[in-house]
Amino acid sequence: MTTIRREVLTLPAAPLGPDNPLPPLRPLDEAHRIDDRDRADLPRDMARQVDYEPLRSLLPVQVRDGYGRGREPSELDALVIENDRLRATVLPALGGRIASLRHKPTDRELLYVNPVLQPANFALNGAWFSGGVEWNIGATGHTTLSCSPVHAALVPAPDGGRMLRLWEWERLRDLPFQVDLWLPDGSDFLYVGARIRNPHERPAPTYWWSNIAVPEDRHVLAPADEAWLPHCLKGVGGTPIGYERRLRRVPVPEYDGVDRTYPLNSTYAADYFYEVPDHRRRWIAALDEQGHGLVQTSTDVLRGRKLFVWGTGPGGRRWQEWLTEPGTGGYCEIQAGLVRTQLEHVRLEAESEVSWLEAYGPLDASPEGDWHTVLRGAEDRLEAALPRADVDAAYDAWLPYADAEPGERLATGSGWGALEVLRAGWKLPGTPFDEDTLGEEQRPWLHLLRAGALPEPEHHEPPGGTLVARPWRDMLETTAATPLAEYHLGVAQWHGDDRAQAVRSWERGLKTAADRWPLLRCLAVADQEDGHHERAADRYADAFDDLCARRPDGPDGAGGDERWTAVAAALGLEATGALLAAGRTADARAVWERLDPVIRARGRFRLTEAELLAAEGRRERARAVFDEGFEVADLREGAESIGLLWARLDDAPLPARYDFRMRPDGE
């Protein structure tokens, strides 16, 4: 019989650390807007969805950049769903990711399993890790829930057994979703029923891609003769960070004289979004040289299929090592999404939902023959193992159980869904967001909801995160105009693109604020965005001075608890950068010297130190920082700041340990 149980997974892991306490006010890079020259050639629905509600801000989510690269053996809570054929291991504290899917009769692992947990800066909000199957909801890029807990519980399954339900509230688009893992007795396929709901009285943009990591020494098959190739630097899982922002059709399997369906044939990172004809079954597979591997298929709602490759160039190899450890095999990703490409968002109508069913399991097919022969053979084997009609029937059987109330709770996610349900009074059968899940993060907002006022923080504590949806902004506009309320109101107004009003709110709050640094920092960012770099530098310097005066242990102390250390690090880094940009090297040095030694020893701050030394004309000392070695734990994919600084200091080639470039020279 199918069983669901708790287990503990032990592996080397780097702690996530605290979130960045400064609100992410700067706009996201809108690299997924494509060049107008390509629009005329796009299918009409695709062109419409590329333009529909692209994400412009990370708010209300905070950046997760508190991790490092020091790994120690750690215990992770895991949930295992197993029958006599398959065993799936799920990590509820890490976005509900499927970490492993093992086929028991052949003793084969069907996924790429990362032997370590190493956060890196790939999610929309920072921390992300590689391996397994992840559920990407929200907007273009890896979900902000990559390293966050989700709710988990047992629910009845259509066959009389039990399913594992995962659910959470996605905060970027303000939508609840669920993932039901159903493994029928004797089945070689794990079923995944997924649903996104829009309880609002207005349409909402949504997005979904199931990202499946598999070993890269595979042949990737999908029923397509063409693919859409974004002609720009792309990152893991499709996060566009690009240069040319072009999009073109290319043939499958061979493009530019190379069979791109073998990931190791590509030199540089690339995404291939397959153009699956409307009448074809939706599936994608990754098979080894003997024709053994994993297949994923679904109902037709999940129409898109994609291959992501890192490439064999030095940058791609370096990123692969960065995400795991040397000597570990590399991976690629096969993916399935609601639309053709990850450049698009879907309109989800008011008070509606979208749902589908996926299936994951083993596939054995002949690797011999031309592209269409291999495809036909694989599709015939898939049809024999799991007929297309059976997937549709499984979806129909699952859908009535999507509203089944959870039984035994196995894991607890965030309290944000409970807060929204309390505010709006929504009824969401099957995904209860209970009041007992409310935590410290929600406490001030619950007080605003019930008492009409924000409680003042104790002991000059840093302000927490801000809620920016219109109902919360309305509450902030009608509550008492305290400095804290003006701070949060300004952030909400900034998110709503009412920037002039945001600045006025922050300036009003500043007049009576005891703690000035949060408001000064917001005003400094506004100055930077408006091109007033000298005034921004002044405000950053004032903000850092005020922070040092407010810290629990005084201006030269260790900064008290973890929250104050995180504030000092985040504000000190921004202030140093702003002062350097304004040519105020001495002031930047003054901020730097007041940072705790433990903070200055971090890799990101070692890089900043080298930039500071270079600005001071101390090139040899800046060059020595590279020789001494550093690792920027939160280095962003595609970031070239290390290489650009090196080029200012030395004519020699960039050392391999610092080379994360994923594009040819000259592009």
XYZ file of C-alpha atoms in Angstrom:
667
model
C 0.000 0.000 0.000
C 1.038 3.602 -0.524
C 2.462 5.190 2.623
C 3.260 8.771 3.606
C 5.660 9.300 6.478
C 8.063 11.740 8.049
C 11.805 11.297 7.727
C 14.923 13.315 8.470
C 17.361 14.001 5.645
C 20.922 14.775 6.753
C 23.288 16.557 4.375
C 25.851 19.387 4.364
C 23.909 22.650 4.366
C 24.668 26.360 4.536
C 22.249 28.148 6.896
C 19.864 30.566 5.203
C 20.506 33.338 7.718
C 18.260 36.386 8.139
C 16.411 38.166 5.356
C 17.632 41.563 4.219
C 15.676 44.012 6.425
C 15.691 46.858 3.879
C 12.620 46.999 1.629
C 13.482 46.157 -2.014
C 12.525 49.475 -3.595
C 14.563 49.234 -6.786
C 12.731 47.932 -9.858
C 13.476 44.493 -11.201
C 15.388 44.193 -14.444
C 12.696 43.969 -17.102
C 14.817 41.876 -19.441
C 11.864 39.711 -20.440
C 10.456 42.544 -22.543
C 11.370 41.540 -26.051
C 12.594 43.675 -28.907
C 9.824 45.206 -31.005
C 11.426 43.750 -34.122
C 10.384 40.263 -32.974
C 6.773 41.002 -32.075
C 5.328 40.711 -35.564
C 6.419 37.075 -35.784
C 4.886 35.971 -32.482
C 1.623 34.038 -32.225
C -1.122 36.432 -31.137
C -1.713 34.853 -27.719
C 1.998 34.768 -27.014
C 2.466 38.460 -27.866
C -0.438 39.364 -25.605
C 0.917 37.320 -22.692
C 4.442 38.690 -23.025
C 3.015 42.169 -22.449
C 0.617 41.167 -19.671
C 1.503 42.493 -16.204
C 5.271 41.850 -16.042
C 6.578 41.947 -12.496
C 8.170 45.293 -11.696
C 8.775 44.991 -7.970
C 9.700 42.339 -5.439
C 7.538 43.963 -2.748
C 6.091 42.849 -0.372
C 8.684 40.053 -0.319
C 12.074 40.727 1.237
C 15.436 39.745 -0.213
C 17.028 36.605 1.197
C 20.786 37.220 1.221
C 21.852 36.218 4.737
C 23.430 32.897 3.734
C 27.090 32.102 3.329
C 29.122 29.233 1.896
C 30.041 27.431 5.086
C 28.248 24.072 5.112
C 27.780 21.805 8.107
C 25.856 18.521 8.496
C 22.232 19.521 9.041
C 18.946 17.727 9.530
C 16.117 18.603 7.151
C 12.526 17.531 7.685
C 11.348 15.361 4.812
C 8.050 13.769 3.833
C 8.206 10.490 1.918
C 5.373 9.167 -0.251
C 6.036 5.597 -1.362
C 4.473 2.521 -2.915
C 6.082 -0.705 -4.131
C 7.292 1.031 -7.319
C 8.300 4.625 -6.486
C 9.621 6.620 -3.556
C 9.356 10.429 -3.599
C 11.091 12.586 -0.969
C 9.627 16.046 -0.390
C 11.125 18.989 1.545
C 8.232 21.014 3.023
C 10.512 23.672 4.550
C 12.071 24.362 1.140
C 9.134 25.185 -1.080
C 7.777 21.628 -1.085
C 10.453 20.560 -3.536
C 10.679 16.907 -4.570
C 14.306 16.207 -3.673
C 14.387 12.631 -4.946
C 12.260 10.290 -7.071
C 13.569 6.726 -7.021
C 12.226 3.885 -9.152
C 12.466 0.887 -6.850
C 12.321 -2.095 -9.289
C 15.361 -0.776 -11.221
C 16.924 1.043 -8.235
C 17.319 4.152 -10.419
C 17.180 7.755 -9.276
C 15.125 9.622 -11.872
C 16.174 13.162 -10.861
C 19.385 15.046 -10.278
C 19.877 14.946 -6.497
C 22.138 17.630 -5.071
C 24.315 16.130 -2.299
C 24.465 19.512 -0.513
C 22.122 22.377 0.295
C 23.898 25.504 -0.927
C 21.752 28.628 -1.312
C 22.708 30.917 -4.177
C 21.266 34.077 -5.702
C 18.941 32.665 -8.358
C 15.426 33.109 -6.989
C 13.542 36.325 -7.579
C 14.263 37.210 -3.954
C 17.723 35.653 -3.687
C 18.185 32.296 -1.979
C 17.643 29.232 -4.186
C 19.259 25.802 -4.502
C 19.574 23.309 -7.322
C 18.198 19.802 -7.763
C 14.897 17.914 -7.752
C 11.494 19.203 -8.887
C 10.479 22.713 -7.854
C 7.140 24.485 -8.192
C 7.645 27.954 -9.683
C 4.697 30.271 -9.208
C 4.514 34.058 -9.263
C 6.495 35.625 -12.062
C 9.351 35.105 -14.494
C 12.153 33.433 -12.564
C 12.487 31.110 -9.608
C 9.756 31.504 -7.019
C 10.287 33.525 -3.849
C 9.212 30.357 -1.992
C 12.297 28.403 -3.105
C 13.708 28.346 0.434
C 10.521 28.984 2.401
C 8.189 26.594 4.244
C 4.827 25.534 2.876
C 1.873 23.935 4.615
C 1.602 20.149 4.282
C -1.080 17.655 5.341
C -2.686 14.346 4.485
C -5.873 14.365 2.409
C -8.044 11.600 0.944
C -7.009 10.325 -2.479
C -9.380 9.304 -5.289
C -8.393 5.626 -4.988
C -9.295 5.430 -1.306
C -5.736 6.013 -0.099
C -4.096 9.255 0.951
C -2.442 12.157 -0.851
C 0.174 14.601 0.350
C -1.105 18.171 -0.024
C 1.216 21.182 -0.128
C -0.191 24.723 -0.133
C 0.811 28.334 0.450
C -0.004 31.957 -0.298
C 2.102 33.372 -3.129
C 2.718 37.002 -2.129
C 3.968 38.603 -5.364
C 0.651 37.962 -7.113
C -1.380 37.567 -3.881
C -2.750 34.139 -4.844
C -3.155 30.818 -2.999
C -2.056 27.587 -4.648
C -1.841 23.883 -3.866
C 0.086 20.830 -5.052
C -1.356 17.358 -4.361
C 1.041 14.403 -4.635
C -0.862 11.207 -5.343
C 0.846 7.835 -5.795
C -1.715 5.116 -6.526
C -0.953 1.640 -5.273
C 1.207 -0.213 -7.803
C 1.739 2.846 -9.997
C 5.037 3.635 -11.737
C 3.926 7.278 -11.970
C 3.608 9.946 -9.334
C 0.574 12.138 -10.029
C 0.732 15.828 -9.184
C -2.535 17.745 -9.094
C -1.942 21.519 -9.063
C -4.340 24.437 -8.642
C -3.963 28.224 -8.512
C -6.955 30.250 -7.298
C -7.810 33.914 -7.669
C -10.210 34.869 -4.864
C -10.069 38.575 -5.731
C -12.768 40.606 -7.481
C -10.306 41.536 -10.202
C -8.202 39.561 -12.691
C -4.678 38.653 -11.638
C -1.567 37.655 -13.586
C -0.219 34.224 -12.820
C 2.671 32.006 -13.848
C 3.725 28.395 -13.395
C 6.670 26.266 -14.415
C 7.530 22.883 -12.924
C 11.333 22.729 -13.067
C 12.853 19.250 -13.141
C 16.593 18.828 -12.632
C 18.086 15.765 -14.343
C 21.702 14.736 -15.022
C 23.054 16.647 -18.007
C 24.482 13.605 -19.817
C 21.041 12.914 -21.260
C 19.125 13.147 -24.518
C 16.113 15.420 -24.065
C 13.005 14.559 -26.058
C 9.886 16.667 -26.584
C 7.288 16.467 -29.390
C 8.447 19.522 -31.324
C 10.284 20.488 -34.506
C 10.857 24.101 -33.461
C 11.762 26.005 -30.317
C 11.763 29.612 -29.187
C 15.267 30.728 -28.253
C 15.734 33.953 -26.269
C 18.830 35.535 -27.748
C 20.268 36.925 -24.560
C 22.222 35.732 -21.572
C 19.932 33.477 -19.611
C 20.212 32.054 -16.153
C 19.311 28.822 -14.449
C 15.626 28.013 -14.757
C 15.008 30.834 -17.202
C 15.592 33.964 -15.162
C 16.247 36.501 -17.958
C 19.061 38.907 -17.207
C 19.816 39.610 -20.772
C 21.698 41.704 -23.216
C 19.994 41.689 -26.620
C 16.442 40.774 -25.563
C 15.670 39.031 -28.827
C 13.465 35.998 -29.427
C 13.546 33.777 -32.466
C 12.389 30.382 -33.709
C 15.064 27.758 -34.214
C 14.796 24.216 -35.561
C 14.800 21.147 -33.317
C 16.889 19.071 -32.793
C 19.723 20.636 -34.802
C 20.489 24.331 -34.625
C 23.610 26.065 -35.949
C 25.018 22.697 -36.988
C 24.710 21.107 -33.531
C 22.104 18.766 -32.018
C 20.974 20.904 -29.066
C 18.811 18.176 -27.536
C 22.014 16.815 -25.983
C 22.803 19.364 -23.216
C 26.546 18.729 -23.319
C 26.652 19.814 -26.977
C 26.130 23.476 -26.012
C 29.023 25.714 -25.015
C 26.974 28.468 -23.402
C 23.853 28.612 -21.269
C 20.605 28.619 -23.231
C 16.845 28.061 -22.985
C 14.874 26.152 -25.615
C 11.103 26.628 -25.323
C 9.615 23.894 -27.473
C 6.740 24.714 -29.828
C 4.512 21.694 -29.116
C 1.666 21.526 -31.694
C -1.805 21.908 -30.228
C -2.901 18.376 -31.108
C 0.165 16.661 -29.626
C 0.386 15.101 -26.208
C 2.254 17.247 -23.663
C 5.401 15.457 -22.485
C 9.159 15.791 -22.098
C 11.785 13.177 -21.265
C 15.487 12.943 -20.459
C 17.044 9.586 -21.319
C 20.571 8.205 -20.935
C 22.539 6.559 -23.735
C 20.743 3.249 -23.120
C 17.352 4.963 -23.394
C 16.507 4.902 -19.664
C 15.368 7.954 -17.728
C 12.530 10.199 -16.621
C 9.397 11.314 -18.428
C 6.986 14.049 -17.388
C 3.545 14.388 -18.972
C 0.400 16.319 -18.143
C -3.084 17.362 -19.116
C -3.122 19.900 -21.918
C -3.520 22.998 -19.722
C 0.192 22.726 -18.917
C 1.119 23.370 -22.536
C 4.745 24.581 -22.453
C 7.911 22.456 -22.439
C 11.478 23.665 -22.104
C 15.115 22.608 -21.879
C 17.650 24.691 -19.983
C 21.381 23.964 -20.359
C 24.325 25.460 -18.530
C 26.771 24.817 -21.342
C 30.276 23.423 -21.183
C 32.053 26.798 -21.150
C 34.079 27.893 -18.120
C 31.304 30.089 -16.692
C 28.691 27.347 -16.878
C 31.073 24.848 -15.294
C 31.910 27.325 -12.543
C 28.239 27.898 -11.740
C 27.626 24.160 -11.581
C 30.440 23.797 -9.046
C 29.151 26.833 -7.154
C 25.748 25.215 -6.625
C 27.108 21.925 -5.288
C 30.691 20.743 -4.784
C 33.596 19.834 -7.074
C 33.412 16.335 -8.494
C 29.619 16.257 -8.543
C 27.946 15.547 -11.866
C 26.265 18.437 -13.627
C 22.593 18.840 -14.437
C 20.174 20.406 -16.879
C 16.505 21.224 -16.452
C 13.460 19.973 -18.298
C 10.380 22.018 -17.537
C 6.641 22.323 -18.036
C 4.613 25.544 -17.895
C 1.247 27.158 -18.502
C 2.422 28.979 -21.649
C 5.021 28.592 -24.384
C 7.803 30.584 -22.745
C 8.854 31.989 -19.396
C 8.509 35.469 -20.849
C 4.711 35.303 -20.496
C 2.096 35.658 -17.762
C -1.446 34.309 -17.810
C -4.579 36.300 -17.005
C -6.535 34.535 -14.258
C -10.041 35.955 -14.146
C -11.666 37.193 -10.944
C -12.931 34.485 -8.584
C -11.659 31.727 -10.865
C -8.990 29.053 -10.844
C -6.719 27.076 -13.124
C -5.780 23.453 -12.485
C -4.057 20.531 -14.173
C -2.474 17.152 -13.478
C 1.125 16.089 -14.090
C 2.687 12.622 -13.993
C 6.335 11.728 -13.322
C 7.839 8.301 -13.866
C 10.417 6.109 -15.618
C 10.632 5.715 -19.377
C 12.588 3.180 -21.436
C 12.804 3.883 -25.152
C 15.188 3.126 -28.001
C 17.806 5.856 -28.515
C 18.505 4.736 -32.085
C 17.270 6.530 -35.209
C 16.589 9.999 -36.490
C 14.696 12.598 -34.444
C 11.187 11.625 -35.512
C 11.884 7.911 -35.189
C 13.186 8.360 -31.658
C 10.245 10.618 -30.784
C 7.673 8.148 -32.126
C 9.317 5.299 -30.254
C 9.396 7.224 -26.976
C 5.818 8.414 -27.372
C 4.635 4.863 -28.109
C 6.397 3.583 -24.969
C 4.865 6.381 -22.918
C 1.405 5.578 -24.299
C 1.868 1.929 -23.365
C 3.067 2.774 -19.852
C 0.598 5.615 -19.191
C -2.028 6.292 -21.876
C -2.934 9.897 -22.517
C -6.555 9.058 -21.735
C -5.507 7.739 -18.324
C -3.874 11.083 -17.455
C -7.093 12.898 -18.351
C -9.093 10.367 -16.325
C -6.768 10.785 -13.345
C -7.299 14.548 -13.507
C -11.066 14.097 -13.558
C -10.803 11.714 -10.591
C -8.545 14.097 -8.640
C -10.471 17.326 -9.181
C -13.372 16.551 -6.771
C -10.774 15.829 -4.073
C -9.001 19.165 -4.549
C -11.446 20.700 -2.052
C -11.080 17.869 0.489
C -10.220 19.245 3.899
C -6.755 18.290 5.152
C -6.433 15.763 7.927
C -3.194 15.254 9.837
C -0.927 18.301 9.517
C 2.653 17.427 8.617
C 4.266 20.876 8.215
C 3.377 24.535 8.715
C 4.048 27.312 6.238
C 3.772 31.061 6.710
C 1.014 33.092 8.354
C 0.511 35.442 5.401
C -2.375 33.443 3.984
C -4.130 33.449 7.355
C -3.781 37.227 7.538
C -5.296 37.693 4.071
C -8.166 35.314 4.845
C -8.894 37.210 8.054
C -8.865 40.512 6.167
C -11.129 39.429 3.305
C -13.184 36.616 4.839
C -12.473 34.265 1.927
C -13.525 30.620 2.007
C -10.905 28.425 0.356
C -11.962 24.769 0.645
C -9.041 22.387 0.745
C -6.432 24.988 1.655
C -7.195 26.327 5.135
C -5.080 29.231 6.296
C -5.783 28.938 9.999
C -5.383 31.731 12.492
C -3.002 29.661 14.611
C -0.394 29.975 11.828
C -0.069 33.742 12.388
C 3.399 34.629 13.660
C 5.569 37.523 14.707
C 5.853 38.890 11.156
C 2.088 39.238 10.913
C 1.578 40.633 14.452
C 1.723 44.391 13.643
C -0.519 43.955 10.598
C -3.041 41.970 12.572
C -3.090 44.851 15.073
C -3.654 47.325 12.221
C -6.495 45.163 10.904
C -8.225 44.826 14.265
C -7.325 48.044 16.091
C -6.736 50.418 13.198
C -3.198 51.319 14.278
C 0.341 50.024 13.900
C 2.053 49.229 17.210
C 5.312 51.053 17.801
C 8.366 48.743 17.788
C 10.133 48.175 21.087
C 13.739 49.172 21.820
C 14.211 50.931 18.461
C 13.807 47.626 16.610
C 14.105 47.776 12.806
C 10.724 47.987 11.060
C 9.578 44.690 9.595
C 8.288 44.014 6.121
C 5.598 46.136 4.477
C 2.280 45.018 2.992
C 1.624 46.878 -0.243
C -1.679 45.567 -1.641
C -4.349 48.224 -2.054
C -6.473 47.214 0.973
C -3.457 47.496 3.276
C -2.402 50.771 1.711
C -5.914 52.117 2.359
C -5.592 51.158 6.028
C -2.214 52.887 6.258
C -3.661 56.037 4.732
C -6.362 56.245 7.411
C -4.361 55.259 10.499
C -2.555 57.713 12.769
C 0.319 59.364 10.859
C 3.161 58.140 13.060
C 6.687 57.963 11.617
C 6.340 54.161 11.382
C 3.007 54.425 9.547
C 4.457 57.032 7.167
C 7.398 54.730 6.486
C 5.163 51.766 5.596
C 2.723 53.965 3.672
C 5.569 55.381 1.606
C 6.770 51.880 0.717
C 3.234 50.909 -0.356
C 2.895 54.088 -2.408
C 6.275 53.491 -4.025
C 5.156 50.001 -4.980
C 2.015 51.501 -6.509
C 4.222 53.772 -8.644
C 3.028 56.852 -6.747
C 6.591 57.907 -6.126
C 6.077 61.596 -5.449
C 3.544 60.784 -2.753
C 5.886 58.150 -1.296
C 8.631 60.746 -0.934
C 6.196 63.122 0.769
C 5.167 60.399 3.221
C 8.786 59.611 4.092
C 9.600 63.304 4.495
C 6.611 63.792 6.805
C 7.666 60.828 8.909
C 11.210 62.135 9.137
C 10.103 65.332 10.895
C 9.200 63.544 14.141
C 11.044 60.220 13.852
C 13.269 59.083 16.691
C 14.784 56.429 14.401
C 15.610 58.307 11.218
C 17.658 55.748 9.312
C 14.763 53.712 7.757
C 13.199 56.857 6.276
C 16.538 58.345 5.207
C 17.444 55.154 3.408
C 14.129 55.152 1.494
C 14.676 58.770 0.496
C 18.228 57.936 -0.590
C 16.935 55.218 -2.930
C 14.373 57.661 -4.338
C 17.191 60.153 -4.977
C 19.236 57.505 -6.764
C 16.304 56.534 -8.961
C 15.832 60.211 -9.868
C 19.528 60.713 -10.648
C 20.321 62.857 -7.575
C 23.418 60.902 -6.596
C 25.065 63.524 -4.407
C 21.939 63.984 -2.302
C 21.514 60.212 -2.142
C 25.066 59.921 -0.815
C 24.328 62.541 1.852
C 21.229 60.702 2.995
C 22.981 57.334 3.042
C 25.756 58.795 5.185
C 23.213 60.327 7.565
C 21.234 57.087 7.696
C 24.302 55.049 8.604
C 25.291 57.568 11.292
C 21.817 57.362 12.788
C 21.836 53.563 12.701
C 25.158 53.413 14.520
C 23.785 55.710 17.210
C 20.696 53.503 17.687
C 22.304 50.082 17.746
C 21.895 48.323 21.096
C 25.617 48.102 21.813
C 26.427 51.627 20.715
C 28.198 52.927 17.629
C 31.209 50.639 17.926
C 29.600 47.533 19.395
C 28.775 44.204 17.843
C 25.279 45.379 17.031
C 23.255 43.211 19.384
C 21.179 40.424 17.867
C 21.029 39.031 14.352
C 18.531 41.649 13.144
C 20.848 44.540 13.917
C 23.808 42.793 12.330
C 21.716 42.263 9.181
C 20.638 45.930 9.141
C 24.203 47.185 9.599
C 25.479 44.922 6.821
C 22.735 45.842 4.343
C 22.766 49.578 4.994
C 26.561 49.746 5.202
C 26.928 48.020 1.846
C 24.421 50.327 0.128
C 25.928 53.432 1.745
C 29.459 52.506 0.719
C 28.345 51.910 -2.866
C 26.429 55.198 -3.039
C 29.357 57.186 -1.632
C 31.800 55.558 -4.052
C 29.443 56.321 -6.948
C 29.426 59.972 -5.878
C 33.235 60.059 -5.774
C 33.296 60.481 -1.991
C 35.964 57.914 -1.265
C 36.892 59.208 2.189
C 33.274 59.077 3.336
C 32.941 55.562 1.932
C 36.044 54.568 3.891
C 34.497 56.040 7.057
C 31.406 53.858 6.663
C 33.549 50.837 5.907
C 35.663 51.273 9.024
C 32.581 51.342 11.249
C 31.331 47.968 10.048
C 31.895 45.018 12.339
C 35.002 42.970 11.464
C 32.826 39.881 11.074
C 30.775 41.678 8.412
C 33.860 43.011 6.614
C 35.221 39.458 6.353
C 32.285 38.280 4.210
C 32.968 37.754 0.535
C 30.583 40.451 -0.691
C 32.326 42.968 1.571
C 35.786 41.800 0.526
C 34.819 42.645 -3.058
C 33.585 46.047 -1.874
C 36.871 46.528 -0.032
C 38.775 45.880 -3.254
C 36.576 48.447 -5.046
C 37.242 50.937 -2.267
C 40.985 50.347 -2.420
C 40.940 50.779 -6.200
C 39.029 54.062 -5.832
C 41.673 55.230 -3.364
C 44.381 54.498 -5.930
C 45.770 51.564 -3.954
C 45.711 49.157 -6.882
C 48.319 46.757 -5.525
C 46.422 46.376 -2.270
C 43.176 45.878 -4.180
C 44.894 43.230 -6.305
C 46.060 41.515 -3.114
C 42.428 41.040 -2.030
C 41.995 38.756 -5.048
C 45.174 36.865 -4.187
C 43.984 36.352 -0.613
C 40.740 34.914 -1.982
C 37.067 35.604 -1.380
C 33.709 34.118 -2.296
C 30.678 36.353 -2.870
C 27.978 34.026 -1.559
C 25.100 36.019 -3.080
C 26.692 36.629 -6.472
C 23.868 37.144 -8.970
C 23.792 35.001 -12.077
C 25.217 36.921 -14.972
C 26.853 39.471 -12.664
C 30.217 40.570 -14.027
C 31.316 42.984 -11.308
C 34.216 40.755 -10.277
C 35.568 40.533 -13.805
C 35.159 44.253 -14.450
C 37.090 45.154 -11.303
C 39.812 42.632 -12.120
C 40.252 44.191 -15.571
C 40.957 47.550 -13.881
C 43.645 45.981 -11.711
C 45.437 43.456 -13.898
C 45.941 42.667 -17.591
C 46.157 38.935 -16.862
C 43.170 36.647 -17.583
C 40.537 36.502 -14.868
C 41.388 33.595 -12.522
C 39.089 30.616 -12.981
C 37.761 30.790 -9.429
C 36.283 34.227 -10.198
C 35.027 33.488 -13.717
C 31.230 33.219 -13.749
C 30.727 34.660 -17.243
C 28.177 32.757 -19.315
C 28.496 34.416 -22.689
C 31.148 34.605 -25.385
C 33.676 37.429 -25.227
C 32.483 40.417 -27.229
C 28.745 39.874 -26.619
